[in-house]
mmCIF file with all atom_site columns, C-alpha atoms and ligand atoms in Angstrom:
data_model
loop_
_atom_site.group_PDB
_atom_site.id
_atom_site.type_symbol
_atom_site.label_atom_id
_atom_site.label_alt_id
_atom_site.label_comp_id
_atom_site.label_asym_id
_atom_site.label_entity_id
_atom_site.label_seq_id
_atom_site.pdbx_PDB_ins_code
_atom_site.Cartn_x
_atom_site.Cartn_y
_atom_site.Cartn_z
_atom_site.occupancy
_atom_site.B_iso_or_equiv
_atom_site.pdbx_formal_charge
_atom_site.auth_seq_id
_atom_site.auth_comp_id
_atom_site.auth_asym_id
_atom_site.auth_atom_id
_atom_site.pdbx_PDB_model_num
ATOM   1   C  CA  . MET H 1 1   ? 0.338  -0.284 -0.144  1.00 0.00 ? 1   MET H CA  1
ATOM   2   C  CA  . LEU H 1 2   ? 1.406  3.090  -1.003  1.00 0.00 ? 2   LEU H CA  1
ATOM   3   C  CA  . LEU H 1 3   ? 2.098  5.300  2.145   1.00 0.00 ? 3   LEU H CA  1
ATOM   4   C  CA  . ARG H 1 4   ? 3.019  9.072  1.177   1.00 0.00 ? 4   ARG H CA  1
ATOM   5   C  CA  . LEU H 1 5   ? 4.503  11.476 -1.443  1.00 0.00 ? 5   LEU H CA  1
ATOM   6   C  CA  . ASP H 1 6   ? 8.527  10.402 -0.359  1.00 0.00 ? 6   ASP H CA  1
ATOM   7   C  CA  . HIS H 1 7   ? 10.176 12.744 -2.323  1.00 0.00 ? 7   HIS H CA  1
ATOM   8   C  CA  . ILE H 1 8   ? 9.700  15.252 -5.813  1.00 0.00 ? 8   ILE H CA  1
ATOM   9   C  CA  . ALA H 1 9   ? 12.651 14.595 -7.595  1.00 0.00 ? 9   ALA H CA  1
ATOM   10  C  CA  . ILE H 1 10  ? 13.914 17.454 -10.599 1.00 0.00 ? 10  ILE H CA  1
ATOM   11  C  CA  . ALA H 1 11  ? 16.685 16.675 -13.083 1.00 0.00 ? 11  ALA H CA  1
ATOM   12  C  CA  . VAL H 1 12  ? 18.890 19.403 -13.136 1.00 0.00 ? 12  VAL H CA  1
ATOM   13  C  CA  . PRO H 1 13  ? 22.131 20.272 -15.728 1.00 0.00 ? 13  PRO H CA  1
ATOM   14  C  CA  . ASP H 1 14  ? 24.220 22.046 -13.103 1.00 0.00 ? 14  ASP H CA  1
ATOM   15  C  CA  . LEU H 1 15  ? 23.839 20.637 -9.283  1.00 0.00 ? 15  LEU H CA  1
ATOM   16  C  CA  . GLU H 1 16  ? 25.673 22.985 -7.289  1.00 0.00 ? 16  GLU H CA  1
ATOM   17  C  CA  . ARG H 1 17  ? 23.958 25.960 -9.189  1.00 0.00 ? 17  ARG H CA  1
ATOM   18  C  CA  . ALA H 1 18  ? 20.812 24.399 -8.042  1.00 0.00 ? 18  ALA H CA  1
ATOM   19  C  CA  . ILE H 1 19  ? 21.595 23.332 -4.715  1.00 0.00 ? 19  ILE H CA  1
ATOM   20  C  CA  . HIS H 1 20  ? 22.468 26.925 -4.305  1.00 0.00 ? 20  HIS H CA  1
ATOM   21  C  CA  . ARG H 1 21  ? 19.265 28.568 -5.397  1.00 0.00 ? 21  ARG H CA  1
ATOM   22  C  CA  . PHE H 1 22  ? 16.994 25.660 -3.360  1.00 0.00 ? 22  PHE H CA  1
ATOM   23  C  CA  . ALA H 1 23  ? 19.295 26.164 -0.629  1.00 0.00 ? 23  ALA H CA  1
ATOM   24  C  CA  . ASP H 1 24  ? 20.091 29.767 -0.360  1.00 0.00 ? 24  ASP H CA  1
ATOM   25  C  CA  . ASP H 1 25  ? 17.245 31.139 -2.443  1.00 0.00 ? 25  ASP H CA  1
ATOM   26  C  CA  . LEU H 1 26  ? 14.217 29.712 -1.353  1.00 0.00 ? 26  LEU H CA  1
ATOM   27  C  CA  . GLY H 1 27  ? 15.422 29.010 2.272   1.00 0.00 ? 27  GLY H CA  1
ATOM   28  C  CA  . ILE H 1 28  ? 15.325 25.241 2.072   1.00 0.00 ? 28  ILE H CA  1
ATOM   29  C  CA  . PRO H 1 29  ? 18.296 23.630 3.715   1.00 0.00 ? 29  PRO H CA  1
ATOM   30  C  CA  . LEU H 1 30  ? 20.118 20.978 2.133   1.00 0.00 ? 30  LEU H CA  1
ATOM   31  C  CA  . ALA H 1 31  ? 19.563 17.953 4.054   1.00 0.00 ? 31  ALA H CA  1
ATOM   32  C  CA  . GLY H 1 32  ? 22.425 15.402 2.611   1.00 0.00 ? 32  GLY H CA  1
ATOM   33  C  CA  . ARG H 1 33  ? 23.631 14.067 -0.599  1.00 0.00 ? 33  ARG H CA  1
ATOM   34  C  CA  . ASP H 1 34  ? 24.224 10.662 -2.180  1.00 0.00 ? 34  ASP H CA  1
ATOM   35  C  CA  . SER H 1 35  ? 25.013 8.591  -4.769  1.00 0.00 ? 35  SER H CA  1
ATOM   36  C  CA  . VAL H 1 36  ? 23.772 5.840  -6.867  1.00 0.00 ? 36  VAL H CA  1
ATOM   37  C  CA  . PRO H 1 37  ? 26.125 4.615  -8.909  1.00 0.00 ? 37  PRO H CA  1
ATOM   38  C  CA  . THR H 1 38  ? 23.967 1.439  -10.471 1.00 0.00 ? 38  THR H CA  1
ATOM   39  C  CA  . GLN H 1 39  ? 21.819 4.339  -11.411 1.00 0.00 ? 39  GLN H CA  1
ATOM   40  C  CA  . LYS H 1 40  ? 24.761 6.894  -12.476 1.00 0.00 ? 40  LYS H CA  1
ATOM   41  C  CA  . THR H 1 41  ? 23.044 9.508  -11.010 1.00 0.00 ? 41  THR H CA  1
ATOM   42  C  CA  . THR H 1 42  ? 24.259 11.811 -7.713  1.00 0.00 ? 42  THR H CA  1
ATOM   43  C  CA  . THR H 1 43  ? 21.620 13.119 -5.768  1.00 0.00 ? 43  THR H CA  1
ATOM   44  C  CA  . ALA H 1 44  ? 20.859 16.044 -2.972  1.00 0.00 ? 44  ALA H CA  1
ATOM   45  C  CA  . PHE H 1 45  ? 17.703 16.161 -0.645  1.00 0.00 ? 45  PHE H CA  1
ATOM   46  C  CA  . PHE H 1 46  ? 15.814 18.895 0.938   1.00 0.00 ? 46  PHE H CA  1
ATOM   47  C  CA  . PRO H 1 47  ? 13.610 18.060 3.286   1.00 0.00 ? 47  PRO H CA  1
ATOM   48  C  CA  . ILE H 1 48  ? 10.291 20.076 3.634   1.00 0.00 ? 48  ILE H CA  1
ATOM   49  C  CA  . PRO H 1 49  ? 7.112  19.544 5.869   1.00 0.00 ? 49  PRO H CA  1
ATOM   50  C  CA  . GLY H 1 50  ? 5.515  15.843 4.158   1.00 0.00 ? 50  GLY H CA  1
ATOM   51  C  CA  . THR H 1 51  ? 8.118  15.469 1.608   1.00 0.00 ? 51  THR H CA  1
ATOM   52  C  CA  . ARG H 1 52  ? 11.155 16.305 0.473   1.00 0.00 ? 52  ARG H CA  1
ATOM   53  C  CA  . ILE H 1 53  ? 12.532 18.073 -2.969  1.00 0.00 ? 53  ILE H CA  1
ATOM   54  C  CA  . GLU H 1 54  ? 15.283 15.202 -4.660  1.00 0.00 ? 54  GLU H CA  1
ATOM   55  C  CA  . LEU H 1 55  ? 17.790 17.503 -6.776  1.00 0.00 ? 55  LEU H CA  1
ATOM   56  C  CA  . VAL H 1 56  ? 19.188 14.769 -9.676  1.00 0.00 ? 56  VAL H CA  1
ATOM   57  C  CA  . HIS H 1 57  ? 21.952 14.745 -11.387 1.00 0.00 ? 57  HIS H CA  1
ATOM   58  C  CA  . PRO H 1 58  ? 23.670 12.392 -13.917 1.00 0.00 ? 58  PRO H CA  1
ATOM   59  C  CA  . LEU H 1 59  ? 27.557 11.027 -12.327 1.00 0.00 ? 59  LEU H CA  1
ATOM   60  C  CA  . ASP H 1 60  ? 29.729 10.820 -14.891 1.00 0.00 ? 60  ASP H CA  1
ATOM   61  C  CA  . GLN H 1 61  ? 27.865 12.496 -18.256 1.00 0.00 ? 61  GLN H CA  1
ATOM   62  C  CA  . SER H 1 62  ? 25.828 9.305  -18.690 1.00 0.00 ? 62  SER H CA  1
ATOM   63  C  CA  . GLY H 1 63  ? 23.111 6.958  -18.369 1.00 0.00 ? 63  GLY H CA  1
ATOM   64  C  CA  . PRO H 1 64  ? 19.008 7.444  -17.366 1.00 0.00 ? 64  PRO H CA  1
ATOM   65  C  CA  . ILE H 1 65  ? 19.355 11.493 -15.995 1.00 0.00 ? 65  ILE H CA  1
ATOM   66  C  CA  . GLN H 1 66  ? 21.811 12.465 -18.874 1.00 0.00 ? 66  GLN H CA  1
ATOM   67  C  CA  . ALA H 1 67  ? 19.537 11.154 -21.464 1.00 0.00 ? 67  ALA H CA  1
ATOM   68  C  CA  . PHE H 1 68  ? 16.624 12.975 -20.069 1.00 0.00 ? 68  PHE H CA  1
ATOM   69  C  CA  . LEU H 1 69  ? 18.935 16.441 -19.661 1.00 0.00 ? 69  LEU H CA  1
ATOM   70  C  CA  . ASP H 1 70  ? 20.253 15.941 -23.309 1.00 0.00 ? 70  ASP H CA  1
ATOM   71  C  CA  . LYS H 1 71  ? 16.355 15.693 -24.379 1.00 0.00 ? 71  LYS H CA  1
ATOM   72  C  CA  . ARG H 1 72  ? 14.980 17.898 -21.910 1.00 0.00 ? 72  ARG H CA  1
ATOM   73  C  CA  . GLY H 1 73  ? 16.839 20.212 -20.422 1.00 0.00 ? 73  GLY H CA  1
ATOM   74  C  CA  . GLY H 1 74  ? 15.919 20.524 -16.575 1.00 0.00 ? 74  GLY H CA  1
ATOM   75  C  CA  . GLY H 1 75  ? 12.564 19.697 -15.341 1.00 0.00 ? 75  GLY H CA  1
ATOM   76  C  CA  . LEU H 1 76  ? 10.418 17.968 -13.493 1.00 0.00 ? 76  LEU H CA  1
ATOM   77  C  CA  . HIS H 1 77  ? 11.488 14.088 -13.254 1.00 0.00 ? 77  HIS H CA  1
ATOM   78  C  CA  . HIS H 1 78  ? 9.486  11.891 -11.412 1.00 0.00 ? 78  HIS H CA  1
ATOM   79  C  CA  . LEU H 1 79  ? 7.477  11.390 -8.374  1.00 0.00 ? 79  LEU H CA  1
ATOM   80  C  CA  . CYS H 1 80  ? 8.326  8.793  -5.630  1.00 0.00 ? 80  CYS H CA  1
ATOM   81  C  CA  . PHE H 1 81  ? 5.637  7.291  -2.884  1.00 0.00 ? 81  PHE H CA  1
ATOM   82  C  CA  . ALA H 1 82  ? 6.912  5.097  -0.802  1.00 0.00 ? 82  ALA H CA  1
ATOM   83  C  CA  . THR H 1 83  ? 4.914  2.120  0.307   1.00 0.00 ? 83  THR H CA  1
ATOM   84  C  CA  . ASP H 1 84  ? 4.923  -1.033 3.091   1.00 0.00 ? 84  ASP H CA  1
ATOM   85  C  CA  . ASP H 1 85  ? 4.900  -3.630 0.288   1.00 0.00 ? 85  ASP H CA  1
ATOM   86  C  CA  . LEU H 1 86  ? 6.678  -2.666 -2.445  1.00 0.00 ? 86  LEU H CA  1
ATOM   87  C  CA  . GLU H 1 87  ? 7.100  -6.447 -4.101  1.00 0.00 ? 87  GLU H CA  1
ATOM   88  C  CA  . GLY H 1 88  ? 2.985  -7.104 -3.561  1.00 0.00 ? 88  GLY H CA  1
ATOM   89  C  CA  . ASP H 1 89  ? 2.448  -3.609 -4.893  1.00 0.00 ? 89  ASP H CA  1
ATOM   90  C  CA  . VAL H 1 90  ? 4.019  -4.634 -7.749  1.00 0.00 ? 90  VAL H CA  1
ATOM   91  C  CA  . GLU H 1 91  ? 2.521  -7.977 -7.920  1.00 0.00 ? 91  GLU H CA  1
ATOM   92  C  CA  . THR H 1 92  ? -0.901 -6.381 -7.491  1.00 0.00 ? 92  THR H CA  1
ATOM   93  C  CA  . LEU H 1 93  ? -0.563 -3.280 -10.485 1.00 0.00 ? 93  LEU H CA  1
ATOM   94  C  CA  . ARG H 1 94  ? 1.431  -5.387 -13.303 1.00 0.00 ? 94  ARG H CA  1
ATOM   95  C  CA  . ALA H 1 95  ? -1.817 -7.832 -13.280 1.00 0.00 ? 95  ALA H CA  1
ATOM   96  C  CA  . LYS H 1 96  ? -3.406 -4.707 -13.666 1.00 0.00 ? 96  LYS H CA  1
ATOM   97  C  CA  . GLY H 1 97  ? -1.184 -4.236 -16.757 1.00 0.00 ? 97  GLY H CA  1
ATOM   98  C  CA  . TYR H 1 98  ? 1.122  -2.072 -15.653 1.00 0.00 ? 98  TYR H CA  1
ATOM   99  C  CA  . GLN H 1 99  ? 5.125  -2.140 -17.302 1.00 0.00 ? 99  GLN H CA  1
ATOM   100 C  CA  . PHE H 1 100 ? 7.886  -1.058 -15.253 1.00 0.00 ? 100 PHE H CA  1
ATOM   101 C  CA  . ILE H 1 101 ? 11.567 -0.216 -16.300 1.00 0.00 ? 101 ILE H CA  1
ATOM   102 C  CA  . THR H 1 102 ? 13.397 -3.347 -14.412 1.00 0.00 ? 102 THR H CA  1
ATOM   103 C  CA  . PRO H 1 103 ? 12.055 -6.466 -13.745 1.00 0.00 ? 103 PRO H CA  1
ATOM   104 C  CA  . GLY H 1 104 ? 12.144 -5.802 -10.138 1.00 0.00 ? 104 GLY H CA  1
ATOM   105 C  CA  . PRO H 1 105 ? 13.126 -3.717 -6.979  1.00 0.00 ? 105 PRO H CA  1
ATOM   106 C  CA  . VAL H 1 106 ? 16.677 -2.551 -7.612  1.00 0.00 ? 106 VAL H CA  1
ATOM   107 C  CA  . ALA H 1 107 ? 19.525 -0.557 -5.204  1.00 0.00 ? 107 ALA H CA  1
ATOM   108 C  CA  . GLY H 1 108 ? 18.391 3.212  -4.498  1.00 0.00 ? 108 GLY H CA  1
ATOM   109 C  CA  . ALA H 1 109 ? 19.476 5.988  -2.818  1.00 0.00 ? 109 ALA H CA  1
ATOM   110 C  CA  . HIS H 1 110 ? 20.148 5.775  1.004   1.00 0.00 ? 110 HIS H CA  1
ATOM   111 C  CA  . ASN H 1 111 ? 20.053 1.939  1.148   1.00 0.00 ? 111 ASN H CA  1
ATOM   112 C  CA  . SER H 1 112 ? 16.527 2.140  -0.295  1.00 0.00 ? 112 SER H CA  1
ATOM   113 C  CA  . ARG H 1 113 ? 14.705 -0.534 -3.107  1.00 0.00 ? 113 ARG H CA  1
ATOM   114 C  CA  . VAL H 1 114 ? 13.213 0.837  -5.585  1.00 0.00 ? 114 VAL H CA  1
ATOM   115 C  CA  . ILE H 1 115 ? 11.760 0.200  -8.578  1.00 0.00 ? 115 ILE H CA  1
ATOM   116 C  CA  . PHE H 1 116 ? 10.052 2.557  -11.757 1.00 0.00 ? 116 PHE H CA  1
ATOM   117 C  CA  . ILE H 1 117 ? 6.826  2.831  -13.205 1.00 0.00 ? 117 ILE H CA  1
ATOM   118 C  CA  . HIS H 1 118 ? 7.337  3.465  -17.010 1.00 0.00 ? 118 HIS H CA  1
ATOM   119 C  CA  . PRO H 1 119 ? 5.683  6.629  -17.573 1.00 0.00 ? 119 PRO H CA  1
ATOM   120 C  CA  . LYS H 1 120 ? 3.233  5.394  -20.653 1.00 0.00 ? 120 LYS H CA  1
ATOM   121 C  CA  . SER H 1 121 ? 1.311  3.321  -17.994 1.00 0.00 ? 121 SER H CA  1
ATOM   122 C  CA  . CYS H 1 122 ? 0.936  6.802  -15.916 1.00 0.00 ? 122 CYS H CA  1
ATOM   123 C  CA  . ASP H 1 123 ? 0.227  9.645  -18.795 1.00 0.00 ? 123 ASP H CA  1
ATOM   124 C  CA  . GLY H 1 124 ? 4.027  10.041 -19.578 1.00 0.00 ? 124 GLY H CA  1
ATOM   125 C  CA  . VAL H 1 125 ? 4.932  10.793 -15.676 1.00 0.00 ? 125 VAL H CA  1
ATOM   126 C  CA  . LEU H 1 126 ? 7.462  8.281  -13.829 1.00 0.00 ? 126 LEU H CA  1
ATOM   127 C  CA  . ILE H 1 127 ? 6.770  7.191  -10.908 1.00 0.00 ? 127 ILE H CA  1
ATOM   128 C  CA  . GLU H 1 128 ? 8.806  5.584  -8.366  1.00 0.00 ? 128 GLU H CA  1
ATOM   129 C  CA  . LEU H 1 129 ? 7.986  2.965  -5.344  1.00 0.00 ? 129 LEU H CA  1
ATOM   130 C  CA  . VAL H 1 130 ? 10.194 2.878  -2.296  1.00 0.00 ? 130 VAL H CA  1
ATOM   131 C  CA  . ALA H 1 131 ? 10.114 0.413  0.244   1.00 0.00 ? 131 ALA H CA  1
ATOM   132 C  CA  . GLU H 1 132 ? 9.792  1.413  3.630   1.00 0.00 ? 132 GLU H CA  1
ATOM   133 C  CA  . GLN H 1 133 ? 12.497 1.977  6.015   1.00 0.00 ? 133 GLN H CA  1
ATOM   134 C  CA  . ARG H 1 134 ? 12.017 1.125  9.637   1.00 0.00 ? 134 ARG H CA  1
HETATM 135 CO CO1 . CO  W 2 .   ? 13.732 9.408  -7.265  1.00 0.00 ? 1   CO  W CO1 1
#
């Protein structure tokens, strides 16, 4: 079952500049950074009540975020919902015809397990599901 909006991810072409914007101009304190080598992505997190903004940037000019930036510049990249039953939700959604980017959950930021629903299953919006960590 989906529990809450875990984060909203924005793909940014210049990570330091985007961090400056959120931290200094918008006044949302930077909580941390994390790299996810398996997804060729580096991230910066800005918690705000109820959720957080996640800036995503390619680790080495390759991978899915680089492809997104090459195609569209920056922009909203995905929404992520936390679930208390990742495998169960994947199974249920798959039975309803939803398509996923990978066959099963993969490693995400902060040692989490995540899976992405294909945008063509959600009117063009990329949706990530993350297993709630206890
Ligand atoms: Co995410």
